[in-house]
Amino acid sequence: MDPRRMRVSDDERERVAAFLREQALEGRLDHEELEDRIGGAYRAKTAGELEDLIEDLPHRRVPAARVAPQRPARRQHPPVVLMLGLALLALLTVPTLLAGGVAVAMALVMAIMVAVFVLGFAFGPFILLGLLVSQAVRRRRAPHSRHWSPRY
């Protein structure tokens, strides 16, 4: 069967209409011609009718993907300098942390206490105000009746 006589889908019509709009933005079609061609694209039944609408416009040609030459895989060696540096750092810091473990723990506790104090100082007034407002709202509510009656 002739490919120009193949029926087209809505998606193909939309692609041609989008292509025509791009060409109009580039100045290849004026407004009237754009409207005529878009109307023709939406009325088109076959691929040939769509091709007739765009045959005089330049198409973007997608270049074929180039195949990169295969290179032999390189063996990855671990970075020796980095590994030696990490080992030296561990040798220097581990004994220091073990000896000063108590001091580190005390410094951590002090940092947590300072953080709590600063946050309390910053947000304390807002918390206090929220508690006062909630108590005031609770006092203004009408007392509930003591008799229970189901509402149907």
mmCIF file of C-alpha atoms in Angstrom:
data_model
loop_
_atom_site.group_PDB
_atom_site.id
_atom_site.type_symbol
_atom_site.label_atom_id
_atom_site.label_comp_id
_atom_site.label_asym_id
_atom_site.label_seq_id
_atom_site.Cartn_x
_atom_site.Cartn_y
_atom_site.Cartn_z
ATOM 1 C CA MET A 1 0.000 0.000 0.000
ATOM 2 C CA ASP A 2 1.193 3.519 -0.790
ATOM 3 C CA PRO A 3 2.376 5.250 2.441
ATOM 4 C CA ARG A 4 0.748 8.511 1.330
ATOM 5 C CA ARG A 5 -2.658 6.809 1.471
ATOM 6 C CA MET A 6 -2.230 5.594 5.070
ATOM 7 C CA ARG A 7 -4.685 7.103 7.522
ATOM 8 C CA VAL A 8 -3.240 9.428 10.167
ATOM 9 C CA SER A 9 -3.893 9.686 13.888
ATOM 10 C CA ASP A 10 -4.828 12.719 15.970
ATOM 11 C CA ASP A 11 -1.291 12.737 17.374
ATOM 12 C CA GLU A 12 0.180 13.041 13.870
ATOM 13 C CA ARG A 13 -2.198 15.905 13.089
ATOM 14 C CA GLU A 14 -1.142 17.668 16.302
ATOM 15 C CA ARG A 15 2.540 17.254 15.429
ATOM 16 C CA VAL A 16 2.010 18.812 11.985
ATOM 17 C CA ALA A 17 0.015 21.689 13.535
ATOM 18 C CA ALA A 18 2.807 22.307 16.051
ATOM 19 C CA PHE A 19 5.374 22.230 13.230
ATOM 20 C CA LEU A 20 3.329 24.767 11.266
ATOM 21 C CA ARG A 21 3.144 27.068 14.307
ATOM 22 C CA GLU A 22 6.937 26.863 14.692
ATOM 23 C CA GLN A 23 7.375 27.782 11.032
ATOM 24 C CA ALA A 24 5.041 30.765 11.450
ATOM 25 C CA LEU A 25 7.060 31.938 14.451
ATOM 26 C CA GLU A 26 10.181 31.806 12.277
ATOM 27 C CA GLY A 27 8.432 33.982 9.674
ATOM 28 C CA ARG A 28 7.906 31.410 6.929
ATOM 29 C CA LEU A 29 4.091 31.579 7.077
ATOM 30 C CA ASP A 30 1.807 34.559 7.527
ATOM 31 C CA HIS A 31 -1.248 34.418 9.770
ATOM 32 C CA GLU A 32 -3.783 33.591 7.038
ATOM 33 C CA GLU A 33 -1.655 30.834 5.541
ATOM 34 C CA LEU A 34 -1.020 29.415 9.016
ATOM 35 C CA GLU A 35 -4.752 29.273 9.739
ATOM 36 C CA ASP A 36 -5.465 27.613 6.371
ATOM 37 C CA ARG A 37 -2.753 25.007 6.830
ATOM 38 C CA ILE A 38 -3.682 24.228 10.441
ATOM 39 C CA GLY A 39 -7.306 23.784 9.369
ATOM 40 C CA GLY A 40 -6.103 21.462 6.606
ATOM 41 C CA ALA A 41 -3.990 19.526 9.092
ATOM 42 C CA TYR A 42 -6.977 18.905 11.347
ATOM 43 C CA ARG A 43 -9.130 17.894 8.346
ATOM 44 C CA ALA A 44 -6.462 15.602 6.863
ATOM 45 C CA LYS A 45 -7.315 11.901 6.643
ATOM 46 C CA THR A 46 -4.166 10.525 5.012
ATOM 47 C CA ALA A 47 -0.419 10.991 5.405
ATOM 48 C CA GLY A 48 -0.234 12.405 1.874
ATOM 49 C CA GLU A 49 -2.568 15.255 2.795
ATOM 50 C CA LEU A 50 -0.363 16.122 5.780
ATOM 51 C CA GLU A 51 2.802 15.921 3.661
ATOM 52 C CA ASP A 52 1.280 18.298 1.095
ATOM 53 C CA LEU A 53 0.831 20.895 3.854
ATOM 54 C CA ILE A 54 4.502 20.882 4.896
ATOM 55 C CA GLU A 55 6.400 19.842 1.760
ATOM 56 C CA ASP A 56 7.508 23.414 0.885
ATOM 57 C CA LEU A 57 8.817 24.091 4.426
ATOM 58 C CA PRO A 58 12.296 23.103 5.635
ATOM 59 C CA HIS A 59 12.223 20.067 7.887
ATOM 60 C CA ARG A 60 14.603 19.569 10.737
ATOM 61 C CA ARG A 61 16.736 16.638 9.855
ATOM 62 C CA VAL A 62 17.902 14.683 12.845
ATOM 63 C CA PRO A 63 21.443 13.478 12.255
ATOM 64 C CA ALA A 64 22.023 9.806 12.720
ATOM 65 C CA ALA A 65 23.581 8.945 16.025
ATOM 66 C CA ARG A 66 27.297 8.464 15.687
ATOM 67 C CA VAL A 67 28.672 5.275 17.038
ATOM 68 C CA ALA A 68 31.592 5.973 19.310
ATOM 69 C CA PRO A 69 34.573 3.671 18.827
ATOM 70 C CA GLN A 70 34.855 1.075 21.527
ATOM 71 C CA ARG A 71 37.758 1.686 23.865
ATOM 72 C CA PRO A 72 39.180 -1.020 26.014
ATOM 73 C CA ALA A 73 38.073 -0.701 29.613
ATOM 74 C CA ARG A 74 40.642 0.928 31.870
ATOM 75 C CA ARG A 75 41.379 -0.647 35.179
ATOM 76 C CA GLN A 76 40.505 1.653 38.023
ATOM 77 C CA HIS A 77 43.152 1.807 40.718
ATOM 78 C CA PRO A 78 42.152 3.109 44.122
ATOM 79 C CA PRO A 79 43.657 6.522 44.897
ATOM 80 C CA VAL A 80 46.603 5.603 47.091
ATOM 81 C CA VAL A 81 47.227 9.147 48.333
ATOM 82 C CA LEU A 82 43.636 9.495 49.505
ATOM 83 C CA MET A 83 43.730 6.179 51.318
ATOM 84 C CA LEU A 84 47.013 7.071 53.049
ATOM 85 C CA GLY A 85 45.598 10.436 54.121
ATOM 86 C CA LEU A 86 42.494 8.838 55.634
ATOM 87 C CA ALA A 87 44.626 6.282 57.487
ATOM 88 C CA LEU A 88 46.834 9.051 58.920
ATOM 89 C CA LEU A 89 43.783 11.038 59.988
ATOM 90 C CA ALA A 90 42.331 7.982 61.735
ATOM 91 C CA LEU A 91 45.635 7.313 63.513
ATOM 92 C CA LEU A 92 45.700 10.859 64.856
ATOM 93 C CA THR A 93 42.036 11.327 65.786
ATOM 94 C CA VAL A 94 41.032 7.957 67.275
ATOM 95 C CA PRO A 95 43.441 8.115 70.251
ATOM 96 C CA THR A 96 42.526 11.759 70.810
ATOM 97 C CA LEU A 97 38.821 10.930 70.869
ATOM 98 C CA LEU A 98 39.375 8.005 73.218
ATOM 99 C CA ALA A 99 41.471 10.096 75.601
ATOM 100 C CA GLY A 100 39.212 13.115 75.423
ATOM 101 C CA GLY A 101 35.933 11.210 75.268
ATOM 102 C CA VAL A 102 34.710 12.705 78.526
ATOM 103 C CA ALA A 103 35.547 16.214 77.353
ATOM 104 C CA VAL A 104 33.765 15.643 74.046
ATOM 105 C CA ALA A 105 30.679 14.311 75.850
ATOM 106 C CA MET A 106 30.645 17.343 78.172
ATOM 107 C CA ALA A 107 31.015 19.724 75.233
ATOM 108 C CA LEU A 108 28.102 18.015 73.479
ATOM 109 C CA VAL A 109 25.909 18.310 76.580
ATOM 110 C CA MET A 110 26.806 21.992 76.912
ATOM 111 C CA ALA A 111 25.994 22.602 73.226
ATOM 112 C CA ILE A 112 22.583 20.975 73.662
ATOM 113 C CA MET A 113 21.878 23.071 76.758
ATOM 114 C CA VAL A 114 22.817 26.289 74.956
ATOM 115 C CA ALA A 115 20.592 25.326 72.006
ATOM 116 C CA VAL A 116 17.618 24.674 74.314
ATOM 117 C CA PHE A 117 18.172 27.984 76.107
ATOM 118 C CA VAL A 118 18.416 29.960 72.848
ATOM 119 C CA LEU A 119 15.321 28.291 71.373
ATOM 120 C CA GLY A 120 13.394 28.837 74.608
ATOM 121 C CA PHE A 121 14.414 32.471 74.658
ATOM 122 C CA ALA A 122 13.378 32.925 71.008
ATOM 123 C CA PHE A 123 10.097 30.997 71.046
ATOM 124 C CA GLY A 124 9.133 31.248 74.731
ATOM 125 C CA PRO A 125 6.962 34.372 74.406
ATOM 126 C CA PHE A 126 5.001 32.805 71.559
ATOM 127 C CA ILE A 127 4.413 29.619 73.533
ATOM 128 C CA LEU A 128 3.303 31.638 76.565
ATOM 129 C CA LEU A 129 0.950 33.736 74.457
ATOM 130 C CA GLY A 130 -0.554 30.594 72.907
ATOM 131 C CA LEU A 131 -1.177 29.091 76.355
ATOM 132 C CA LEU A 132 -2.844 32.287 77.575
ATOM 133 C CA VAL A 133 -5.109 32.482 74.517
ATOM 134 C CA SER A 134 -6.121 28.827 74.865
ATOM 135 C CA GLN A 135 -7.018 29.356 78.535
ATOM 136 C CA ALA A 136 -9.079 32.461 77.687
ATOM 137 C CA VAL A 137 -10.979 30.605 74.967
ATOM 138 C CA ARG A 138 -11.625 27.708 77.312
ATOM 139 C CA ARG A 139 -13.117 30.046 79.970
ATOM 140 C CA ARG A 140 -15.444 31.770 77.481
ATOM 141 C CA ARG A 141 -17.094 28.578 76.322
ATOM 142 C CA ALA A 142 -20.613 28.036 77.602
ATOM 143 C CA PRO A 143 -20.853 25.331 80.231
ATOM 144 C CA HIS A 144 -22.104 22.054 78.859
ATOM 145 C CA SER A 145 -25.460 20.798 80.025
ATOM 146 C CA ARG A 146 -25.243 17.927 82.423
ATOM 147 C CA HIS A 147 -28.114 16.038 80.829
ATOM 148 C CA TRP A 148 -27.168 13.801 77.972
ATOM 149 C CA SER A 149 -29.647 13.664 75.146
ATOM 150 C CA PRO A 150 -28.895 11.910 71.900
ATOM 151 C CA ARG A 151 -29.613 13.852 68.747
ATOM 152 C CA TYR A 152 -31.191 11.805 66.024
#
